[in-house]
Amino acid sequence: MGGFRFPVKVKNPTCYVNARVLRDNFKREMAAENEVTIQALKYIARNTALPSRARLEAQLQLTTMPNYTRMNTVKDRCVFSGHARGIIKEFRINRYQFREKALAGELPGVRKGSW
Amino acid sequence: MSAPTKARLLEVAKLQAKIFHNITPTGIPQRTGSKILQKQLKGPVVSSYYGPKEFITTKQLNARFPLYKFIDPEEEYRLEVLGSRKRRGKGAPAKKRSKADDSGKKKKK
């Protein structure tokens, strides 16, 4: 695939986009696509009832799979700013963006605490 | 103290299997990997984190409903800026038609 930044072409997200968001999006797509394969290989590799040759082969295949197919390379990023730190997971927003949006009344059900 | 013999280790394994209800023909407890198969797939959740991949654009909306005119504020702003630049003579140069009227900048030698 020429003229594309990643080894496999994926669709871009419709939220805020920068290079790091695109990279993470690509990893997410690939991890989701290869999840079943990885689980099957892991199952074969970890099952002591199976012949050791099959287990070894499965383990080798697992190690030869590209890094972007792994679930643990995925990082939650802010959908409004692309920032990777201080993410409030329930809202998928960075803490600063969360404050801005909440004060502007753009997050339903969120109110400023006062007691 | 010497290392335990193989027979003794097998005995331990057998006892372990008996206690933890993990009896196999060989007497050694097995790892079946069922833990991995029981795991729920999280692919759909992970890949949909950044929202939908396709969202209708203003251009597509206008094409689908020609009776209405939908306005994209960002596009309007862009056109406004471009217009003001052009009026001040700071717009993009005209495309050259042929080799003859090559009026663009030339590289100094």
PDB file of C-alpha atoms in Angstrom:
ATOM      1  CA  MET A   1       0.000   0.000   0.000  1.00  0.00           C
ATOM      2  CA  GLY A   2       1.862   3.077  -1.200  1.00  0.00           C
ATOM      3  CA  GLY A   3       1.389   6.577   0.128  1.00  0.00           C
ATOM      4  CA  PHE A   4       0.033   5.462   3.443  1.00  0.00           C
ATOM      5  CA  ARG A   5       1.800   5.850   6.730  1.00  0.00           C
ATOM      6  CA  PHE A   6       0.930   2.441   8.214  1.00  0.00           C
ATOM      7  CA  PRO A   7       1.491  -1.086   6.872  1.00  0.00           C
ATOM      8  CA  VAL A   8      -2.259  -1.660   6.622  1.00  0.00           C
ATOM      9  CA  LYS A   9      -4.810   0.903   5.539  1.00  0.00           C
ATOM     10  CA  VAL A  10      -7.415   1.797   8.170  1.00  0.00           C
ATOM     11  CA  LYS A  11     -10.121   4.427   8.325  1.00  0.00           C
ATOM     12  CA  ASN A  12      -9.405   7.621  10.216  1.00  0.00           C
ATOM     13  CA  PRO A  13     -11.493   8.486  13.263  1.00  0.00           C
ATOM     14  CA  THR A  14     -13.930  11.401  13.087  1.00  0.00           C
ATOM     15  CA  CYS A  15     -12.848  12.914  16.422  1.00  0.00           C
ATOM     16  CA  TYR A  16      -9.850  15.226  16.949  1.00  0.00           C
ATOM     17  CA  VAL A  17      -6.932  13.840  14.974  1.00  0.00           C
ATOM     18  CA  ASN A  18      -3.189  14.238  15.227  1.00  0.00           C
ATOM     19  CA  ALA A  19      -0.319  11.915  14.367  1.00  0.00           C
ATOM     20  CA  ARG A  20      -0.402  10.191  17.738  1.00  0.00           C
ATOM     21  CA  VAL A  21      -4.153   9.676  17.649  1.00  0.00           C
ATOM     22  CA  LEU A  22      -3.823   8.199  14.156  1.00  0.00           C
ATOM     23  CA  ARG A  23      -1.098   5.848  15.342  1.00  0.00           C
ATOM     24  CA  ASP A  24      -3.142   4.730  18.322  1.00  0.00           C
ATOM     25  CA  ASN A  25      -6.221   4.319  16.152  1.00  0.00           C
ATOM     26  CA  PHE A  26      -4.245   2.089  13.808  1.00  0.00           C
ATOM     27  CA  LYS A  27      -3.040  -0.043  16.719  1.00  0.00           C
ATOM     28  CA  ARG A  28      -6.584  -0.367  18.022  1.00  0.00           C
ATOM     29  CA  GLU A  29      -7.886  -1.513  14.657  1.00  0.00           C
ATOM     30  CA  MET A  30      -5.102  -4.040  14.227  1.00  0.00           C
ATOM     31  CA  ALA A  31      -5.376  -5.356  17.791  1.00  0.00           C
ATOM     32  CA  ALA A  32      -9.113  -5.869  17.345  1.00  0.00           C
ATOM     33  CA  GLU A  33      -8.607  -7.568  13.995  1.00  0.00           C
ATOM     34  CA  ASN A  34      -5.957 -10.010  15.275  1.00  0.00           C
ATOM     35  CA  GLU A  35      -7.430 -10.627  18.711  1.00  0.00           C
ATOM     36  CA  VAL A  36      -8.988 -14.010  17.877  1.00  0.00           C
ATOM     37  CA  THR A  37      -5.812 -15.258  16.161  1.00  0.00           C
ATOM     38  CA  ILE A  38      -3.684 -14.256  19.122  1.00  0.00           C
ATOM     39  CA  GLN A  39      -6.046 -15.899  21.583  1.00  0.00           C
ATOM     40  CA  ALA A  40      -6.074 -19.139  19.576  1.00  0.00           C
ATOM     41  CA  LEU A  41      -2.271 -19.174  19.397  1.00  0.00           C
ATOM     42  CA  LYS A  42      -2.015 -18.445  23.102  1.00  0.00           C
ATOM     43  CA  TYR A  43      -4.436 -21.263  23.836  1.00  0.00           C
ATOM     44  CA  ILE A  44      -2.336 -23.740  21.853  1.00  0.00           C
ATOM     45  CA  ALA A  45       0.888 -22.505  23.406  1.00  0.00           C
ATOM     46  CA  ARG A  46      -0.358 -22.666  26.989  1.00  0.00           C
ATOM     47  CA  ASN A  47      -2.196 -26.012  26.756  1.00  0.00           C
ATOM     48  CA  THR A  48       0.062 -28.682  28.257  1.00  0.00           C
ATOM     49  CA  ALA A  49      -2.156 -31.459  26.854  1.00  0.00           C
ATOM     50  CA  LEU A  50      -1.083 -30.628  23.289  1.00  0.00           C
ATOM     51  CA  PRO A  51       2.148 -31.956  21.743  1.00  0.00           C
ATOM     52  CA  SER A  52       5.141 -29.817  22.612  1.00  0.00           C
ATOM     53  CA  ARG A  53       6.000 -29.260  18.945  1.00  0.00           C
ATOM     54  CA  ALA A  54       2.618 -27.653  18.261  1.00  0.00           C
ATOM     55  CA  ARG A  55       2.966 -25.536  21.379  1.00  0.00           C
ATOM     56  CA  LEU A  56       6.410 -24.350  20.369  1.00  0.00           C
ATOM     57  CA  GLU A  57       5.229 -23.505  16.867  1.00  0.00           C
ATOM     58  CA  ALA A  58       2.306 -21.515  18.247  1.00  0.00           C
ATOM     59  CA  GLN A  59       4.646 -19.627  20.559  1.00  0.00           C
ATOM     60  CA  LEU A  60       6.979 -18.835  17.655  1.00  0.00           C
ATOM     61  CA  GLN A  61       4.076 -17.570  15.580  1.00  0.00           C
ATOM     62  CA  LEU A  62       3.001 -15.380  18.481  1.00  0.00           C
ATOM     63  CA  THR A  63       6.441 -13.830  18.728  1.00  0.00           C
ATOM     64  CA  THR A  64       6.653 -13.187  14.990  1.00  0.00           C
ATOM     65  CA  MET A  65       3.395 -11.236  14.914  1.00  0.00           C
ATOM     66  CA  PRO A  66       3.968  -7.485  14.572  1.00  0.00           C
ATOM     67  CA  ASN A  67       3.860  -5.355  17.698  1.00  0.00           C
ATOM     68  CA  TYR A  68       0.879  -3.324  16.543  1.00  0.00           C
ATOM     69  CA  THR A  69      -1.339  -6.422  16.829  1.00  0.00           C
ATOM     70  CA  ARG A  70      -0.892  -6.514  20.604  1.00  0.00           C
ATOM     71  CA  MET A  71      -3.634  -5.257  22.863  1.00  0.00           C
ATOM     72  CA  ASN A  72      -1.226  -3.778  25.406  1.00  0.00           C
ATOM     73  CA  THR A  73       0.260  -1.233  22.973  1.00  0.00           C
ATOM     74  CA  VAL A  74      -3.052   0.600  22.934  1.00  0.00           C
ATOM     75  CA  LYS A  75      -3.167   3.843  24.927  1.00  0.00           C
ATOM     76  CA  ASP A  76      -6.266   5.836  25.810  1.00  0.00           C
ATOM     77  CA  ARG A  77      -6.091   9.346  24.393  1.00  0.00           C
ATOM     78  CA  CYS A  78      -8.355  12.360  24.737  1.00  0.00           C
ATOM     79  CA  VAL A  79     -10.946  12.418  21.943  1.00  0.00           C
ATOM     80  CA  PHE A  80     -11.015  16.246  21.994  1.00  0.00           C
ATOM     81  CA  SER A  81      -7.325  17.103  22.240  1.00  0.00           C
ATOM     82  CA  GLY A  82      -5.354  13.891  21.599  1.00  0.00           C
ATOM     83  CA  HIS A  83      -3.577  14.274  24.947  1.00  0.00           C
ATOM     84  CA  ALA A  84      -2.491  10.992  26.542  1.00  0.00           C
ATOM     85  CA  ARG A  85      -2.288  12.017  30.192  1.00  0.00           C
ATOM     86  CA  GLY A  86      -4.934  12.654  32.801  1.00  0.00           C
ATOM     87  CA  ILE A  87      -7.642  10.851  30.872  1.00  0.00           C
ATOM     88  CA  ILE A  88     -10.975  10.396  32.645  1.00  0.00           C
ATOM     89  CA  LYS A  89     -11.863   6.994  31.288  1.00  0.00           C
ATOM     90  CA  GLU A  90     -15.662   7.212  31.558  1.00  0.00           C
ATOM     91  CA  PHE A  91     -15.679  10.302  29.338  1.00  0.00           C
ATOM     92  CA  ARG A  92     -12.572   9.522  27.224  1.00  0.00           C
ATOM     93  CA  ILE A  93     -11.470  13.107  27.907  1.00  0.00           C
ATOM     94  CA  ASN A  94      -8.380  14.725  29.309  1.00  0.00           C
ATOM     95  CA  ARG A  95      -8.900  16.343  32.733  1.00  0.00           C
ATOM     96  CA  TYR A  96      -8.439  19.870  31.357  1.00  0.00           C
ATOM     97  CA  GLN A  97     -10.851  19.311  28.466  1.00  0.00           C
ATOM     98  CA  PHE A  98     -13.234  17.735  30.941  1.00  0.00           C
ATOM     99  CA  ARG A  99     -13.193  20.873  33.071  1.00  0.00           C
ATOM    100  CA  GLU A 100     -13.733  23.131  30.071  1.00  0.00           C
ATOM    101  CA  LYS A 101     -16.582  21.041  28.668  1.00  0.00           C
ATOM    102  CA  ALA A 102     -18.221  20.528  32.050  1.00  0.00           C
ATOM    103  CA  LEU A 103     -18.164  24.235  32.867  1.00  0.00           C
ATOM    104  CA  ALA A 104     -19.610  24.990  29.441  1.00  0.00           C
ATOM    105  CA  GLY A 105     -22.413  22.511  30.187  1.00  0.00           C
ATOM    106  CA  GLU A 106     -21.487  20.207  27.298  1.00  0.00           C
ATOM    107  CA  LEU A 107     -21.321  17.046  29.419  1.00  0.00           C
ATOM    108  CA  PRO A 108     -24.824  15.951  30.391  1.00  0.00           C
ATOM    109  CA  GLY A 109     -25.243  15.197  34.089  1.00  0.00           C
ATOM    110  CA  VAL A 110     -21.933  16.727  35.150  1.00  0.00           C
ATOM    111  CA  ARG A 111     -22.129  19.568  37.652  1.00  0.00           C
ATOM    112  CA  LYS A 112     -19.543  21.460  39.567  1.00  0.00           C
ATOM    113  CA  GLY A 113     -19.270  20.174  43.113  1.00  0.00           C
ATOM    114  CA  SER A 114     -20.307  22.611  45.825  1.00  0.00           C
ATOM    115  CA  TRP A 115     -20.821  21.861  49.501  1.00  0.00           C
TER     116      TRP A 115
ATOM    117  CA  MET B   1      20.519 -32.133  51.628  1.00  0.00           C
ATOM    118  CA  SER B   2      20.323 -33.850  48.254  1.00  0.00           C
ATOM    119  CA  ALA B   3      17.804 -32.939  45.534  1.00  0.00           C
ATOM    120  CA  PRO B   4      14.543 -34.917  45.518  1.00  0.00           C
ATOM    121  CA  THR B   5      14.404 -37.866  43.159  1.00  0.00           C
ATOM    122  CA  LYS B   6      12.193 -37.981  40.085  1.00  0.00           C
ATOM    123  CA  ALA B   7       9.930 -40.610  41.620  1.00  0.00           C
ATOM    124  CA  ARG B   8       9.423 -38.430  44.666  1.00  0.00           C
ATOM    125  CA  LEU B   9       8.549 -35.384  42.537  1.00  0.00           C
ATOM    126  CA  LEU B  10       5.982 -37.459  40.621  1.00  0.00           C
ATOM    127  CA  GLU B  11       4.495 -38.548  43.922  1.00  0.00           C
ATOM    128  CA  VAL B  12       4.164 -34.898  44.989  1.00  0.00           C
ATOM    129  CA  ALA B  13       2.539 -34.025  41.675  1.00  0.00           C
ATOM    130  CA  LYS B  14       0.070 -36.868  42.055  1.00  0.00           C
ATOM    131  CA  LEU B  15      -0.841 -35.764  45.539  1.00  0.00           C
ATOM    132  CA  GLN B  16      -1.237 -32.203  44.335  1.00  0.00           C
ATOM    133  CA  ALA B  17      -3.532 -33.348  41.527  1.00  0.00           C
ATOM    134  CA  LYS B  18      -5.615 -35.317  44.013  1.00  0.00           C
ATOM    135  CA  ILE B  19      -6.003 -32.348  46.326  1.00  0.00           C
ATOM    136  CA  PHE B  20      -6.872 -29.838  43.593  1.00  0.00           C
ATOM    137  CA  HIS B  21      -9.103 -32.250  41.604  1.00  0.00           C
ATOM    138  CA  ASN B  22      -6.922 -32.022  38.554  1.00  0.00           C
ATOM    139  CA  ILE B  23      -6.370 -35.706  37.892  1.00  0.00           C
ATOM    140  CA  THR B  24      -4.915 -36.757  34.534  1.00  0.00           C
ATOM    141  CA  PRO B  25      -3.825 -40.166  33.158  1.00  0.00           C
ATOM    142  CA  THR B  26      -0.190 -39.372  33.904  1.00  0.00           C
ATOM    143  CA  GLY B  27      -0.974 -38.058  37.327  1.00  0.00           C
ATOM    144  CA  ILE B  28       0.580 -34.671  36.585  1.00  0.00           C
ATOM    145  CA  PRO B  29      -1.707 -31.617  36.745  1.00  0.00           C
ATOM    146  CA  GLN B  30      -2.399 -30.003  33.394  1.00  0.00           C
ATOM    147  CA  ARG B  31      -2.814 -26.478  32.170  1.00  0.00           C
ATOM    148  CA  THR B  32      -5.558 -26.621  29.581  1.00  0.00           C
ATOM    149  CA  GLY B  33      -5.484 -22.975  28.581  1.00  0.00           C
ATOM    150  CA  SER B  34      -9.212 -22.696  29.193  1.00  0.00           C
ATOM    151  CA  LYS B  35      -8.526 -19.453  31.047  1.00  0.00           C
ATOM    152  CA  ILE B  36      -7.524 -17.875  27.751  1.00  0.00           C
ATOM    153  CA  LEU B  37     -10.607 -19.133  25.918  1.00  0.00           C
ATOM    154  CA  GLN B  38     -12.898 -17.908  28.689  1.00  0.00           C
ATOM    155  CA  LYS B  39     -11.636 -14.351  28.346  1.00  0.00           C
ATOM    156  CA  GLN B  40     -14.136 -12.017  26.755  1.00  0.00           C
ATOM    157  CA  LEU B  41     -13.113 -10.444  23.456  1.00  0.00           C
ATOM    158  CA  LYS B  42     -12.550  -6.717  23.868  1.00  0.00           C
ATOM    159  CA  GLY B  43     -11.757  -5.925  20.233  1.00  0.00           C
ATOM    160  CA  PRO B  44     -15.029  -4.130  19.378  1.00  0.00           C
ATOM    161  CA  VAL B  45     -14.768  -1.919  22.472  1.00  0.00           C
ATOM    162  CA  VAL B  46     -11.109  -1.117  21.857  1.00  0.00           C
ATOM    163  CA  SER B  47     -11.537  -0.294  18.168  1.00  0.00           C
ATOM    164  CA  SER B  48     -14.576   1.942  18.730  1.00  0.00           C
ATOM    165  CA  TYR B  49     -12.815   4.157  21.293  1.00  0.00           C
ATOM    166  CA  TYR B  50     -12.447   7.174  18.992  1.00  0.00           C
ATOM    167  CA  GLY B  51     -16.090   7.086  17.927  1.00  0.00           C
ATOM    168  CA  PRO B  52     -17.633   6.196  14.584  1.00  0.00           C
ATOM    169  CA  LYS B  53     -15.346   5.941  11.565  1.00  0.00           C
ATOM    170  CA  GLU B  54     -17.863   7.548   9.287  1.00  0.00           C
ATOM    171  CA  PHE B  55     -19.818  10.678  10.056  1.00  0.00           C
ATOM    172  CA  ILE B  56     -21.852  12.539   7.472  1.00  0.00           C
ATOM    173  CA  THR B  57     -20.170  15.758   6.306  1.00  0.00           C
ATOM    174  CA  THR B  58     -21.876  19.045   5.413  1.00  0.00           C
ATOM    175  CA  LYS B  59     -20.997  18.474   1.773  1.00  0.00           C
ATOM    176  CA  GLN B  60     -22.694  15.074   1.775  1.00  0.00           C
ATOM    177  CA  LEU B  61     -25.718  16.539   3.581  1.00  0.00           C
ATOM    178  CA  ASN B  62     -26.088  19.249   0.952  1.00  0.00           C
ATOM    179  CA  ALA B  63     -25.798  16.682  -1.827  1.00  0.00           C
ATOM    180  CA  ARG B  64     -28.480  14.506  -0.271  1.00  0.00           C
ATOM    181  CA  PHE B  65     -30.931  17.305   0.552  1.00  0.00           C
ATOM    182  CA  PRO B  66     -30.632  19.858  -2.255  1.00  0.00           C
ATOM    183  CA  LEU B  67     -33.659  21.807  -0.971  1.00  0.00           C
ATOM    184  CA  TYR B  68     -31.822  22.795   2.194  1.00  0.00           C
ATOM    185  CA  LYS B  69     -28.558  24.625   2.605  1.00  0.00           C
ATOM    186  CA  PHE B  70     -26.402  23.432   5.458  1.00  0.00           C
ATOM    187  CA  ILE B  71     -23.516  25.650   6.509  1.00  0.00           C
ATOM    188  CA  ASP B  72     -20.191  24.420   7.774  1.00  0.00           C
ATOM    189  CA  PRO B  73     -18.793  27.291   9.911  1.00  0.00           C
ATOM    190  CA  GLU B  74     -15.197  26.141   9.527  1.00  0.00           C
ATOM    191  CA  GLU B  75     -15.454  26.031   5.741  1.00  0.00           C
ATOM    192  CA  GLU B  76     -17.154  29.452   5.713  1.00  0.00           C
ATOM    193  CA  TYR B  77     -14.331  30.899   7.793  1.00  0.00           C
ATOM    194  CA  ARG B  78     -11.706  29.377   5.484  1.00  0.00           C
ATOM    195  CA  LEU B  79     -13.370  30.857   2.403  1.00  0.00           C
ATOM    196  CA  GLU B  80     -13.669  34.232   4.128  1.00  0.00           C
ATOM    197  CA  VAL B  81      -9.959  34.294   4.943  1.00  0.00           C
ATOM    198  CA  LEU B  82      -9.080  33.213   1.399  1.00  0.00           C
ATOM    199  CA  GLY B  83     -11.324  35.963  -0.031  1.00  0.00           C
ATOM    200  CA  SER B  84      -9.746  38.677   2.092  1.00  0.00           C
ATOM    201  CA  ARG B  85      -6.268  37.491   1.100  1.00  0.00           C
ATOM    202  CA  LYS B  86      -7.170  37.522  -2.558  1.00  0.00           C
ATOM    203  CA  ARG B  87      -8.541  41.066  -2.258  1.00  0.00           C
ATOM    204  CA  ARG B  88      -5.219  42.223  -0.820  1.00  0.00           C
ATOM    205  CA  GLY B  89      -3.380  40.536  -3.677  1.00  0.00           C
ATOM    206  CA  LYS B  90      -1.926  37.847  -1.402  1.00  0.00           C
ATOM    207  CA  GLY B  91      -3.730  34.897  -2.949  1.00  0.00           C
ATOM    208  CA  ALA B  92      -2.228  31.877  -4.668  1.00  0.00           C
ATOM    209  CA  PRO B  93      -0.653  32.594  -8.064  1.00  0.00           C
ATOM    210  CA  ALA B  94      -2.627  31.680 -11.173  1.00  0.00           C
ATOM    211  CA  LYS B  95      -1.865  28.296 -12.698  1.00  0.00           C
ATOM    212  CA  LYS B  96       0.332  28.466 -15.732  1.00  0.00           C
ATOM    213  CA  ARG B  97      -1.427  27.500 -18.957  1.00  0.00           C
ATOM    214  CA  SER B  98       1.507  26.957 -21.311  1.00  0.00           C
ATOM    215  CA  LYS B  99       5.260  27.153 -21.319  1.00  0.00           C
ATOM    216  CA  ALA B 100       5.182  30.606 -22.920  1.00  0.00           C
ATOM    217  CA  ASP B 101       3.578  32.560 -20.058  1.00  0.00           C
ATOM    218  CA  ASP B 102       5.841  31.114 -17.431  1.00  0.00           C
ATOM    219  CA  SER B 103       5.725  34.078 -15.092  1.00  0.00           C
ATOM    220  CA  GLY B 104       6.571  32.252 -11.883  1.00  0.00           C
ATOM    221  CA  LYS B 105       9.676  32.765  -9.805  1.00  0.00           C
ATOM    222  CA  LYS B 106      12.855  31.501 -11.326  1.00  0.00           C
ATOM    223  CA  LYS B 107      15.742  29.977  -9.542  1.00  0.00           C
ATOM    224  CA  LYS B 108      18.827  32.141  -9.465  1.00  0.00           C
ATOM    225  CA  LYS B 109      21.943  30.520 -10.726  1.00  0.00           C
TER     226      LYS B 109
END
